[in-house]
GROMACS .gro file of C-alpha atoms in nm:
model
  432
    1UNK     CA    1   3.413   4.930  15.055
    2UNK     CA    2   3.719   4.648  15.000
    3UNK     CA    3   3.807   4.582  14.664
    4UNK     CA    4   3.904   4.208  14.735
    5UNK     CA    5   4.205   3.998  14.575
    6UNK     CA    6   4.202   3.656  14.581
    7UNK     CA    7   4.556   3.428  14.535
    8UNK     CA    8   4.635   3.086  14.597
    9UNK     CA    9   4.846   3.032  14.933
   10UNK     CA   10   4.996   2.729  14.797
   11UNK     CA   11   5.143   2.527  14.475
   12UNK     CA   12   4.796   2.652  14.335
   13UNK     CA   13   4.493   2.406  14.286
   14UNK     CA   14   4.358   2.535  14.619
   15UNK     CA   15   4.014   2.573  14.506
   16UNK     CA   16   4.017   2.918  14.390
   17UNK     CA   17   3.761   2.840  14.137
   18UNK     CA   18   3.430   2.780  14.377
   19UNK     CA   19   3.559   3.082  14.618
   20UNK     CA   20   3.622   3.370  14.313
   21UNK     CA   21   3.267   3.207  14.187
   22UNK     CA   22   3.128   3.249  14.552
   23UNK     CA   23   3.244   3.602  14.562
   24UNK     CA   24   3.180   3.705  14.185
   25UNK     CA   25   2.803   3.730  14.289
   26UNK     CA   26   2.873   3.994  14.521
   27UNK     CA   27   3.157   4.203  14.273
   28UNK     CA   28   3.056   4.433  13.963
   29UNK     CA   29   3.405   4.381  13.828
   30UNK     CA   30   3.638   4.031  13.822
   31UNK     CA   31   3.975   4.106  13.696
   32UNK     CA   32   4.218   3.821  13.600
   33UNK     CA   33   4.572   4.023  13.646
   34UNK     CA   34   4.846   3.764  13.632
   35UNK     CA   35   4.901   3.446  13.387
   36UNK     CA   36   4.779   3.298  13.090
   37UNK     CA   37   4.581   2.921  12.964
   38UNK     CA   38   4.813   2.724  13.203
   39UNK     CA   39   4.556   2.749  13.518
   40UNK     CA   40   4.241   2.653  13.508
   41UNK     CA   41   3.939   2.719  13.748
   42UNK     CA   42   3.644   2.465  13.775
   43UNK     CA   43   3.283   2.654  13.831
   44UNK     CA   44   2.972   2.481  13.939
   45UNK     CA   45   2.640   2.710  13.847
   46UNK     CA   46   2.290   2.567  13.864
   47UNK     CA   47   2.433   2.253  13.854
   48UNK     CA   48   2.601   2.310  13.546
   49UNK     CA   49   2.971   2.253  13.520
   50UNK     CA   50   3.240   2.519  13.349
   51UNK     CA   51   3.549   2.505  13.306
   52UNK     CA   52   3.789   2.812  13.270
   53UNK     CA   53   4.136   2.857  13.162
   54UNK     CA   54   4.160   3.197  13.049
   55UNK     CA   55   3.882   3.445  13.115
   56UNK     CA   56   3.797   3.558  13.407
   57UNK     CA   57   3.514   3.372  13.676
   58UNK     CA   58   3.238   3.640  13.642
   59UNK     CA   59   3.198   3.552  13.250
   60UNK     CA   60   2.932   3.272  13.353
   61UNK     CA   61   2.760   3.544  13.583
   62UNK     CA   62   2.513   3.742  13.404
   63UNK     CA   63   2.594   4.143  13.482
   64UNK     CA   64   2.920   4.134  13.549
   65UNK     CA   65   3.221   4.280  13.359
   66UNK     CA   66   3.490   4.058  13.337
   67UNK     CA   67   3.829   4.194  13.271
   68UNK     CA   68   4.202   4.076  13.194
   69UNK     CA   69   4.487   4.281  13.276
   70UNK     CA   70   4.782   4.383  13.121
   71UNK     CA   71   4.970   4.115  13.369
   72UNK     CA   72   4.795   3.847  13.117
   73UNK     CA   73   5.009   3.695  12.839
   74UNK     CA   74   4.675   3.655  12.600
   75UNK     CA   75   4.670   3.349  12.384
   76UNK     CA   76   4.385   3.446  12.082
   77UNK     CA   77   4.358   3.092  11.971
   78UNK     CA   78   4.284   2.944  12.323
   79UNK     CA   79   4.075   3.230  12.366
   80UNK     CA   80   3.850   3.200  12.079
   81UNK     CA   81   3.835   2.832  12.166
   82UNK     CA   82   3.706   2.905  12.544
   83UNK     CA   83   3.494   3.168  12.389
   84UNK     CA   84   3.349   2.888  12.178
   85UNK     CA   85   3.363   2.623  12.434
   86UNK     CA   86   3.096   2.881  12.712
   87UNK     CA   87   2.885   2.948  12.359
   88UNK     CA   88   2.810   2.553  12.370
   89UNK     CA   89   2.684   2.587  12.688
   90UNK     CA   90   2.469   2.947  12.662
   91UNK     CA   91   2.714   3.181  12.755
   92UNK     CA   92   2.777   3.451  12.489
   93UNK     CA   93   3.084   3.690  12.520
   94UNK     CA   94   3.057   4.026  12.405
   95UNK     CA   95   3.226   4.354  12.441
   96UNK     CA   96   2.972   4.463  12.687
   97UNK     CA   97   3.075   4.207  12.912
   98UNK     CA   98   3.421   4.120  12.893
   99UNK     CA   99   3.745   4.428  12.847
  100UNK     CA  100   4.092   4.312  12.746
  101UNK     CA  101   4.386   4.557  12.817
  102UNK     CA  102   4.498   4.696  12.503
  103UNK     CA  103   4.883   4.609  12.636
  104UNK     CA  104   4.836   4.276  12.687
  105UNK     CA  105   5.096   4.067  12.532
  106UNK     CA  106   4.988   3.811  12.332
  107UNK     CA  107   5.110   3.381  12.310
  108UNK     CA  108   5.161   3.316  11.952
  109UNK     CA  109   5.238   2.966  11.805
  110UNK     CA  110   5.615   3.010  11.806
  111UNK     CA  111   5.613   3.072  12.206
  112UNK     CA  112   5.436   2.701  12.250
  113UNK     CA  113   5.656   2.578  12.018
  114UNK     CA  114   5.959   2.708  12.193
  115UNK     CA  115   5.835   2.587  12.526
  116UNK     CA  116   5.815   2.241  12.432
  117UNK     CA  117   6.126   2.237  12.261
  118UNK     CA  118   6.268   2.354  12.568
  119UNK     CA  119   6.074   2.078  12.784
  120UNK     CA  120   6.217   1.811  12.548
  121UNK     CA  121   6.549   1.905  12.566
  122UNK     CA  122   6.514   1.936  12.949
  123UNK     CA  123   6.368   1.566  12.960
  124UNK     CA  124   6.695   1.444  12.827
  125UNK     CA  125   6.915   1.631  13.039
  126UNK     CA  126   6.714   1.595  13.376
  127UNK     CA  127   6.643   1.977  13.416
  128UNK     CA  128   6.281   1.982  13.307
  129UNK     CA  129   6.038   2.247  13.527
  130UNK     CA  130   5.738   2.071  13.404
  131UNK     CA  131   5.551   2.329  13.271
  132UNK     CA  132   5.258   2.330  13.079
  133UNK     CA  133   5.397   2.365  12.731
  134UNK     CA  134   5.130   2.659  12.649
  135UNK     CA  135   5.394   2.872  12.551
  136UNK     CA  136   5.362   3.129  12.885
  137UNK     CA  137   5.687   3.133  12.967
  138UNK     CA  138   5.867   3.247  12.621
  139UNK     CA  139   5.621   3.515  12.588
  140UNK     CA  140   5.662   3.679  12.904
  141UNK     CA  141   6.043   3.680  12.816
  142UNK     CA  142   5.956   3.876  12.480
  143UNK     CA  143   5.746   4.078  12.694
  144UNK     CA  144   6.042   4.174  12.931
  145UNK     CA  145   6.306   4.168  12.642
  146UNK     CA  146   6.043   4.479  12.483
  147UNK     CA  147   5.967   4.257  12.193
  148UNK     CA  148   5.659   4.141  12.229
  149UNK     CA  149   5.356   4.167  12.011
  150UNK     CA  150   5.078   4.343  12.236
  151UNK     CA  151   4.696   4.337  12.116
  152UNK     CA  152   4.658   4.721  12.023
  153UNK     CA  153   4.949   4.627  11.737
  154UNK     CA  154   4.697   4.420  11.555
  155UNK     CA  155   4.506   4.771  11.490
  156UNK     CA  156   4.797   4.895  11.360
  157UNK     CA  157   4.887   4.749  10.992
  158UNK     CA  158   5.158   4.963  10.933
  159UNK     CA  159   5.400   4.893  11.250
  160UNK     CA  160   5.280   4.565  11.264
  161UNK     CA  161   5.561   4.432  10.965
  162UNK     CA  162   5.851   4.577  11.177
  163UNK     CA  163   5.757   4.441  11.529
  164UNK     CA  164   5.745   4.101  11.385
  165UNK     CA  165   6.051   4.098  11.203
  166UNK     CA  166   6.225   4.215  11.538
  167UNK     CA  167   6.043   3.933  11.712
  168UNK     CA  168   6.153   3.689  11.487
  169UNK     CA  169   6.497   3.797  11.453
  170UNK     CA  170   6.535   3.680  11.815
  171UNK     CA  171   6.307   3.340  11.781
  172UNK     CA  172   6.450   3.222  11.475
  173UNK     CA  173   6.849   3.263  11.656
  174UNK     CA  174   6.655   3.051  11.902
  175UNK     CA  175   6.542   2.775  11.691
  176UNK     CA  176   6.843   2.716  11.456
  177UNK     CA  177   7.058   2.700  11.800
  178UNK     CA  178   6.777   2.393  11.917
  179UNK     CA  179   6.780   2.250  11.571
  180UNK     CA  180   6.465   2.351  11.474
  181UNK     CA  181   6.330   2.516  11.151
  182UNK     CA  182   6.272   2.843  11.137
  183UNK     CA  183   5.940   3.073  11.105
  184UNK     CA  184   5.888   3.328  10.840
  185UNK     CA  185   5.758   3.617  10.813
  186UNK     CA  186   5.448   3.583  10.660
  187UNK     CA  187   5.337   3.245  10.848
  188UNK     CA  188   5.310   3.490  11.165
  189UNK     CA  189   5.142   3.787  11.001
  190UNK     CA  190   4.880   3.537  10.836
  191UNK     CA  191   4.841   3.425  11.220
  192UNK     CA  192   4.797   3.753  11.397
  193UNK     CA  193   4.526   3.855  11.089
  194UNK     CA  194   4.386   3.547  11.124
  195UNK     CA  195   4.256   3.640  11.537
  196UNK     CA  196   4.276   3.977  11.522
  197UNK     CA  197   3.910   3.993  11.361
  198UNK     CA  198   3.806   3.788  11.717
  199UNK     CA  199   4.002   3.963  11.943
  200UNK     CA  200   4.036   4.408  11.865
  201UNK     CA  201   3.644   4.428  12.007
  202UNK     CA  202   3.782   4.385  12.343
  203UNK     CA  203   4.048   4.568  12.353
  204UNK     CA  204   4.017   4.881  12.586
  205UNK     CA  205   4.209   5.098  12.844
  206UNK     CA  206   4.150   4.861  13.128
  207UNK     CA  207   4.325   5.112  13.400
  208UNK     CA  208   4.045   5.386  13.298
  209UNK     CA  209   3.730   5.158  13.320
  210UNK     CA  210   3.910   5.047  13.662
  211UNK     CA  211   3.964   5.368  13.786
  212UNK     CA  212   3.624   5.436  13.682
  213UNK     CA  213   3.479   5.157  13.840
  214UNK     CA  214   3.669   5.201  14.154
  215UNK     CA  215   3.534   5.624  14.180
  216UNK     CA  216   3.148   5.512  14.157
  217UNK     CA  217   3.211   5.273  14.471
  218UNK     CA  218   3.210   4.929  14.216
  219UNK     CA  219   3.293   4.610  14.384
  220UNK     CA  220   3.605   4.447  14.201
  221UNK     CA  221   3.717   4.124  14.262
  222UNK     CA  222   4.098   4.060  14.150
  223UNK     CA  223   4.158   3.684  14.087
  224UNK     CA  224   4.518   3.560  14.042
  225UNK     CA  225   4.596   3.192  13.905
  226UNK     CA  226   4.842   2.946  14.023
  227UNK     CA  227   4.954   2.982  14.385
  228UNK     CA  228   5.234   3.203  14.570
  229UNK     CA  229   5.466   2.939  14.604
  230UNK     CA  230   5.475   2.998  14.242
  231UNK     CA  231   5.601   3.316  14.179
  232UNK     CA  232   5.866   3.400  13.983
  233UNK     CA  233   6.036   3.614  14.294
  234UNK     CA  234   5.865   3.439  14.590
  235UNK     CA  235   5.799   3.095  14.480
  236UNK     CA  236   6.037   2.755  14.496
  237UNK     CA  237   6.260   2.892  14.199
  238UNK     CA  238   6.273   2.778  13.976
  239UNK     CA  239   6.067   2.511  13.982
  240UNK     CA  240   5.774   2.822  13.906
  241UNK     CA  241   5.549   3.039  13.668
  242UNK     CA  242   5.648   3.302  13.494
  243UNK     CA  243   5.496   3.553  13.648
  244UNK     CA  244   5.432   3.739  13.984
  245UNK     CA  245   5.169   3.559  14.150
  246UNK     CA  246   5.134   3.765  14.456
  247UNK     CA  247   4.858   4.044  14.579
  248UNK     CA  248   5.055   4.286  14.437
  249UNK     CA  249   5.052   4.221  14.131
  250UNK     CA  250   4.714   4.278  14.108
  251UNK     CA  251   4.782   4.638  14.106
  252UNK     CA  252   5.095   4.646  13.850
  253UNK     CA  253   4.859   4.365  13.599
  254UNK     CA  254   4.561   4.580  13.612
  255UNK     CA  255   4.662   4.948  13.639
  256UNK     CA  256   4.549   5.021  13.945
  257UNK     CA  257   4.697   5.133  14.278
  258UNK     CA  258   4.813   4.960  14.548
  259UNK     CA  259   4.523   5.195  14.704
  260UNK     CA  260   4.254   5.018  14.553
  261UNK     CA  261   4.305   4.677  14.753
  262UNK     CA  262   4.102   4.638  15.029
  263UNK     CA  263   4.107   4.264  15.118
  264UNK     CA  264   4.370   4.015  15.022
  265UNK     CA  265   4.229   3.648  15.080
  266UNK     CA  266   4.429   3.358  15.055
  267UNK     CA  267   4.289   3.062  14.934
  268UNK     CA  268   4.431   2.761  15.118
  269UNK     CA  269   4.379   2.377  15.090
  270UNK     CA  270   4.347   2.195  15.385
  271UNK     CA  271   4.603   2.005  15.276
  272UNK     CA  272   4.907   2.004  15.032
  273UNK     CA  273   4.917   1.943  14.670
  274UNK     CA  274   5.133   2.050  14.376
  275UNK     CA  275   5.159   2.016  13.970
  276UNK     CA  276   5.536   1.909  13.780
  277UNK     CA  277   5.869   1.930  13.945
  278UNK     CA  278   6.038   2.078  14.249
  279UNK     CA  279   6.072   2.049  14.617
  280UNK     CA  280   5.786   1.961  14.829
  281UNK     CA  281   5.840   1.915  15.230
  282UNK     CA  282   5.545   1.713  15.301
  283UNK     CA  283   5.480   1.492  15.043
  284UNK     CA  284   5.339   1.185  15.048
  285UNK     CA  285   5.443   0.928  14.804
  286UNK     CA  286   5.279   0.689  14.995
  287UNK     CA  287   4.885   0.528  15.050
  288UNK     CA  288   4.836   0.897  15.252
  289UNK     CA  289   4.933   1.061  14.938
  290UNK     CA  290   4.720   0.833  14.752
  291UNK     CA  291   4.421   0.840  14.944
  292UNK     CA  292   4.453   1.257  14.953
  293UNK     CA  293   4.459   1.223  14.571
  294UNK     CA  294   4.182   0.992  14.565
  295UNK     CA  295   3.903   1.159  14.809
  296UNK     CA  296   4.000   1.466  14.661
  297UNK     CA  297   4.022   1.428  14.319
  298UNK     CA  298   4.341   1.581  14.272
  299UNK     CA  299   4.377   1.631  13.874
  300UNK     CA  300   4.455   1.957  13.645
  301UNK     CA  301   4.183   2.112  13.543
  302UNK     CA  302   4.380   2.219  13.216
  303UNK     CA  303   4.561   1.944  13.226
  304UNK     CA  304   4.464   1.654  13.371
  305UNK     CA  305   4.774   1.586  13.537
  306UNK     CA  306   4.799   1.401  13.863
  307UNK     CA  307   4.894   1.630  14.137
  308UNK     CA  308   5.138   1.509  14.443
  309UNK     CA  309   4.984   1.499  14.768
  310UNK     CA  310   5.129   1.555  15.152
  311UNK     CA  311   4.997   1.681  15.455
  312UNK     CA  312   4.927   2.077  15.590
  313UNK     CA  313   5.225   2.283  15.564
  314UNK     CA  314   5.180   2.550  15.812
  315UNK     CA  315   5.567   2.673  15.719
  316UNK     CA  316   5.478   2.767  15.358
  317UNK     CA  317   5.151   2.880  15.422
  318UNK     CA  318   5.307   3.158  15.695
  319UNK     CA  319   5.582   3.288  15.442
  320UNK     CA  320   5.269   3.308  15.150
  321UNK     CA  321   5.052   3.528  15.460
  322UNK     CA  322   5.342   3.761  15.517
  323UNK     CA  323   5.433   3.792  15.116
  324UNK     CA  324   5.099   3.902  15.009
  325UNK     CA  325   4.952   4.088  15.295
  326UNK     CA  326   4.658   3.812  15.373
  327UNK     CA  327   4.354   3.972  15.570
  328UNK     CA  328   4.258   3.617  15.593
  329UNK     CA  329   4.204   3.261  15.446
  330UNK     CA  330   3.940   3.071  15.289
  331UNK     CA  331   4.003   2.717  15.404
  332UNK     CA  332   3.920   2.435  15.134
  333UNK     CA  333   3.862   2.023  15.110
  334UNK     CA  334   3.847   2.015  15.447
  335UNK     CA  335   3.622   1.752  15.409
  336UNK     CA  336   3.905   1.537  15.221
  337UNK     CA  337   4.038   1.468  15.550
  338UNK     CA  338   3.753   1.302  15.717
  339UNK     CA  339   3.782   1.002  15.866
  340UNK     CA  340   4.135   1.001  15.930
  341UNK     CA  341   4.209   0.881  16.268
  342UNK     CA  342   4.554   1.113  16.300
  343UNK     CA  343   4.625   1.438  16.082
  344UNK     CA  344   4.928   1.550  16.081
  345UNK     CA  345   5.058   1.929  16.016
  346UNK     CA  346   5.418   2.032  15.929
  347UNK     CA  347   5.517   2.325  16.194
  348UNK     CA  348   5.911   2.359  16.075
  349UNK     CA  349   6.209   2.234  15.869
  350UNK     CA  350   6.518   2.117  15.990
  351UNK     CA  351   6.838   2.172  15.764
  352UNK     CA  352   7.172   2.030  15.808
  353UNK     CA  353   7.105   1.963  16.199
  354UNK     CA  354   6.942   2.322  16.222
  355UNK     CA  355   6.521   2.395  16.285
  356UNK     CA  356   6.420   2.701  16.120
  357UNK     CA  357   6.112   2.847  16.080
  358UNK     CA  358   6.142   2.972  15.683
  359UNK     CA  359   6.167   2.794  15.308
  360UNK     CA  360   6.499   2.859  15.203
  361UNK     CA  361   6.510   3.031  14.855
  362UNK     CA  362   6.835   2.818  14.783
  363UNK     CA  363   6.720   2.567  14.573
  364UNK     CA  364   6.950   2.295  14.633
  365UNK     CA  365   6.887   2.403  15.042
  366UNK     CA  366   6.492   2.349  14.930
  367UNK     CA  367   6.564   2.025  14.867
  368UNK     CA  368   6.737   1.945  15.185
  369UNK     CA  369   6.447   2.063  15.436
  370UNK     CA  370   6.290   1.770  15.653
  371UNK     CA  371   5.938   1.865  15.800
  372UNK     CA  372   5.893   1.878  16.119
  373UNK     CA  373   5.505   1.717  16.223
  374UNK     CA  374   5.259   1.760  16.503
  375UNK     CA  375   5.012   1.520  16.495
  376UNK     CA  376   4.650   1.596  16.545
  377UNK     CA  377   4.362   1.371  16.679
  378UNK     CA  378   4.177   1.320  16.333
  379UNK     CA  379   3.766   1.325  16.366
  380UNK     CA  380   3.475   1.033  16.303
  381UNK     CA  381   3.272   1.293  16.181
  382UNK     CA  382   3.164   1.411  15.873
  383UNK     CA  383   3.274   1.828  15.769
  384UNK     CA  384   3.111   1.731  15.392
  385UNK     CA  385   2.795   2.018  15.322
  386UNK     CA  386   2.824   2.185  15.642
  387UNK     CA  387   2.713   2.512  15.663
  388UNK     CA  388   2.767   2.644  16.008
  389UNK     CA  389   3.015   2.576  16.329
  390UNK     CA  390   2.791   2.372  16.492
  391UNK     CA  391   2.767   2.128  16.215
  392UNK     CA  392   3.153   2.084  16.245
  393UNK     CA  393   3.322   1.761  16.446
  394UNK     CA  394   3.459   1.930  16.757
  395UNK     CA  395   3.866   1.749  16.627
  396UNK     CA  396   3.760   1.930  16.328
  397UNK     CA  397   3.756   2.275  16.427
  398UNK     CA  398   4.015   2.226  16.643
  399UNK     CA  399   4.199   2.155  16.366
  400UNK     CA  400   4.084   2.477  16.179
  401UNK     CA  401   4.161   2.716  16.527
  402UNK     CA  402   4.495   2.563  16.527
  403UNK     CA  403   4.575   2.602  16.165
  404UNK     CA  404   4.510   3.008  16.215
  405UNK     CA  405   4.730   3.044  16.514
  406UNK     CA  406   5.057   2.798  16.302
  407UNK     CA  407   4.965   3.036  15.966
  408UNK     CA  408   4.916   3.382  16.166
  409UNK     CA  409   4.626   3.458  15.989
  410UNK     CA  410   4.202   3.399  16.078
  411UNK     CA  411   3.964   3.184  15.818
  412UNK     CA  412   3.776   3.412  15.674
  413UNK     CA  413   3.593   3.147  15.448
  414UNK     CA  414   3.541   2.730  15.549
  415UNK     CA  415   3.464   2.540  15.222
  416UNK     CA  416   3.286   2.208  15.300
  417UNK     CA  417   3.240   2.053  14.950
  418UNK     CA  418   3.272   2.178  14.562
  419UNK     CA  419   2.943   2.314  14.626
  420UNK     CA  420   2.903   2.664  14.627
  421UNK     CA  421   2.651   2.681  14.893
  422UNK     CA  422   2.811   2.461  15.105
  423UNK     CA  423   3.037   2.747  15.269
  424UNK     CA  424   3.067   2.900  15.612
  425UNK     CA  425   3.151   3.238  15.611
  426UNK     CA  426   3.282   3.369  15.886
  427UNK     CA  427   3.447   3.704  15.784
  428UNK     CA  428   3.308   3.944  15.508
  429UNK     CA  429   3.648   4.005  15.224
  430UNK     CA  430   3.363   4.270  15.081
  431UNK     CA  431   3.304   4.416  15.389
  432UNK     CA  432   3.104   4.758  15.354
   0.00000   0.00000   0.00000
């Protein structure tokens, strides 16, 4: 039986959200390994509309045990928040049904604050990433500078004093060097009390309930956030997360081995968008880019932000197959392009009088690359709720057949419309 992991192919915003729900039915276990409240996944259920930032899909499925990893930086206010937000709408968390690692590192108020004093500073200098402002990326540096506060130190009052002192020795050098006031002591122990009430029912040894899980022949579904191009390592650096967004980190942000994966699919738009700053080939600041944006209602589900549009890249989309293993792709919004009387589809760069077949890592080389298009009859046709082949425009699956052979990799999944129902399977990720 696969154990299946599910990453973005792309800038992220692929659509991950109606695939991980799509597969969630079918898994006993949905592990978020990677990330923190600065992706967001959009679920349709019976109709009724939820909207995740944190926890993992399979919290709106009744049944399934939802899980985050260790690879998590764990706000505790936006998790009580969410927790409160799904309570609204009839779904009640408890520690039967979700697990948090007890090594999780945890987002406290300082990190957001230090991101967005970092943002500001890079608005008036022209360096800004564009992130999110939710504080991910300063706590995963406490996490790799071994000063981070980790969920299973809230259960432990008297080593709790010492490891914030430590941490603040380091934010407060920070914050006088920005100009900024500095925290004290007690303002962060009165915060970690504060959640650790909501938060210490979780907490468990994640890697033994997976390894558990994984020994009685349990289906788990992995589900990264963001997309590879992304990744700290792999992605356009550093215009990119803070964390390893790849299929293998679903192994090193859960606690199991590399053993355990079965499947990687890579969810992939049928088109290109991103979020914030940094290179992007095949943009189109133009009425293509607008009416991508507008058909597909390209905005952040955290967010809110408007996302830049551009045509297929079949470049990035090769180097994201190769980086993370993909058994195959779940194709998404192909219906955006309907209508369109020519599609085109980047197939290679050319830098500095050169074609190559590869993204650069060099950033400022990144920023040189000019696409290189084949254009594609478009179709009259409509792809929007179809559930089969047969219901596809012929231009349409040509375009789908030719997208495997550019990306080296088969659709495994067709998505026709937000609808959950409205996909064509065509290869099994849980195959048995």
């Amino acid at each position: 039986m696969a154990n299946v992991v599910v990453v973005g192919s792309q800038w992220g915003d692929e659509g991950k959200g109606k695939i991980v729900d799509w597969l969630s039915e079918r898994a006993d276990l949905v592990v978020r390994f990677q990330g923190g409240h600065n992706a967001g996944h959009t679920l349709v259920v019976d109709g009724k509309v939820y909207k995740l930032s944190l926890l993992p899909s399979g919290v709106v499925r009744p049944g399934k045990l939802s899980i985050i990893g260790n690879g998590v930086v764990f706000d505790p206010h936006a998790f009580v928040d969410e927790c409160e937000r799904l309570r609204a709408q009839g779904i009640e968390l408890t520690a039967d049904s979700l697990k948090i690692a007890e090594n999780t590192a945890l987002i406290l108020s300082l990190h957001r604050e230090l991101d967005a004093f970092r943002e500001d500073a890079a608005s008036n200098s022209g360096t800004k990433i564009g992130t999110t402002r939710r504080g991910i990326g300063p706590a995963y540096e406490d996490k790799v500078g071994r000063r981070a506060i980790r969920i299973m130190d809230l259960a432990d009052p008297d080593t709790l004093p010492l490891k914030v002192d430590r941490l603040l020795t380091h934010h407060n050098a920070l914050r006088r060097g920005l100009g900024h006031a500095e925290v004290s002591h007690e303002a962060i122990m009165t915060e970690l009390t504060q959640v650790a009430e909501a938060v210490l029912p979780f907490m468990d040894r994640v890697w033994h309930i997976l390894e558990g899980a994984r020994r009685d022949g349990s289906r788990i579904l992995f589900e990264g956030a963001q997309g590879t191009l992304l990744d700290i390592d792999h992605g356009t650096y550093p215009f990119v997360t803070s964390s390893n967004t790849v299929a293998g980190q679903a192994a090193t942000g859960s606690g199991v081995g590399p053993g355990a994966i079965g499947f990687v699919l890579g969810i992939t738009k049928a088109y290109t968008t991103r979020v914030g700053e940094g290179p992007f080939p095949t943009e189109q600041d133009n009425e293509t880019g607008e009416f991508l944006g507008t058909r597909g209602k390209e905005f952040g589900t955290v967010t809110g932000r408007k996302r830049r549009c551009g045509w297929f890249d079949a470049v990035l989309v090769r180097q994201s197959v190769v980086a993370n293993g993909m058994n195959g792709i779940a194709l998404t919004k192909l219906d955006v392009l309907d209508g369109l009387e020519e599609i085109k589809v980047c197939t290679g760069y050319r830098l500095d009088g050169e074609t190559i077949d590869y993204l650069p890592a060099s950033q400022a080389a990144q920023a040189r690359v000019e696409p290189i298009y084949e254009t594609l009859e478009g179709w009259s046709g409509t792809t929007a709720g179809a559930r089969s082949w047969s219901e596809l425009p012929a231009q349409a699956v040509k375009y789908v057949r030719h997208i495997e052979e550019l990306i080296g990799a088969p659709v495994a999944l067709l998505s026709t419309s937000p609808e959950r129902d409205d996909t064509i399977l065509v290869m099994d990720p849980f195959r048995d």
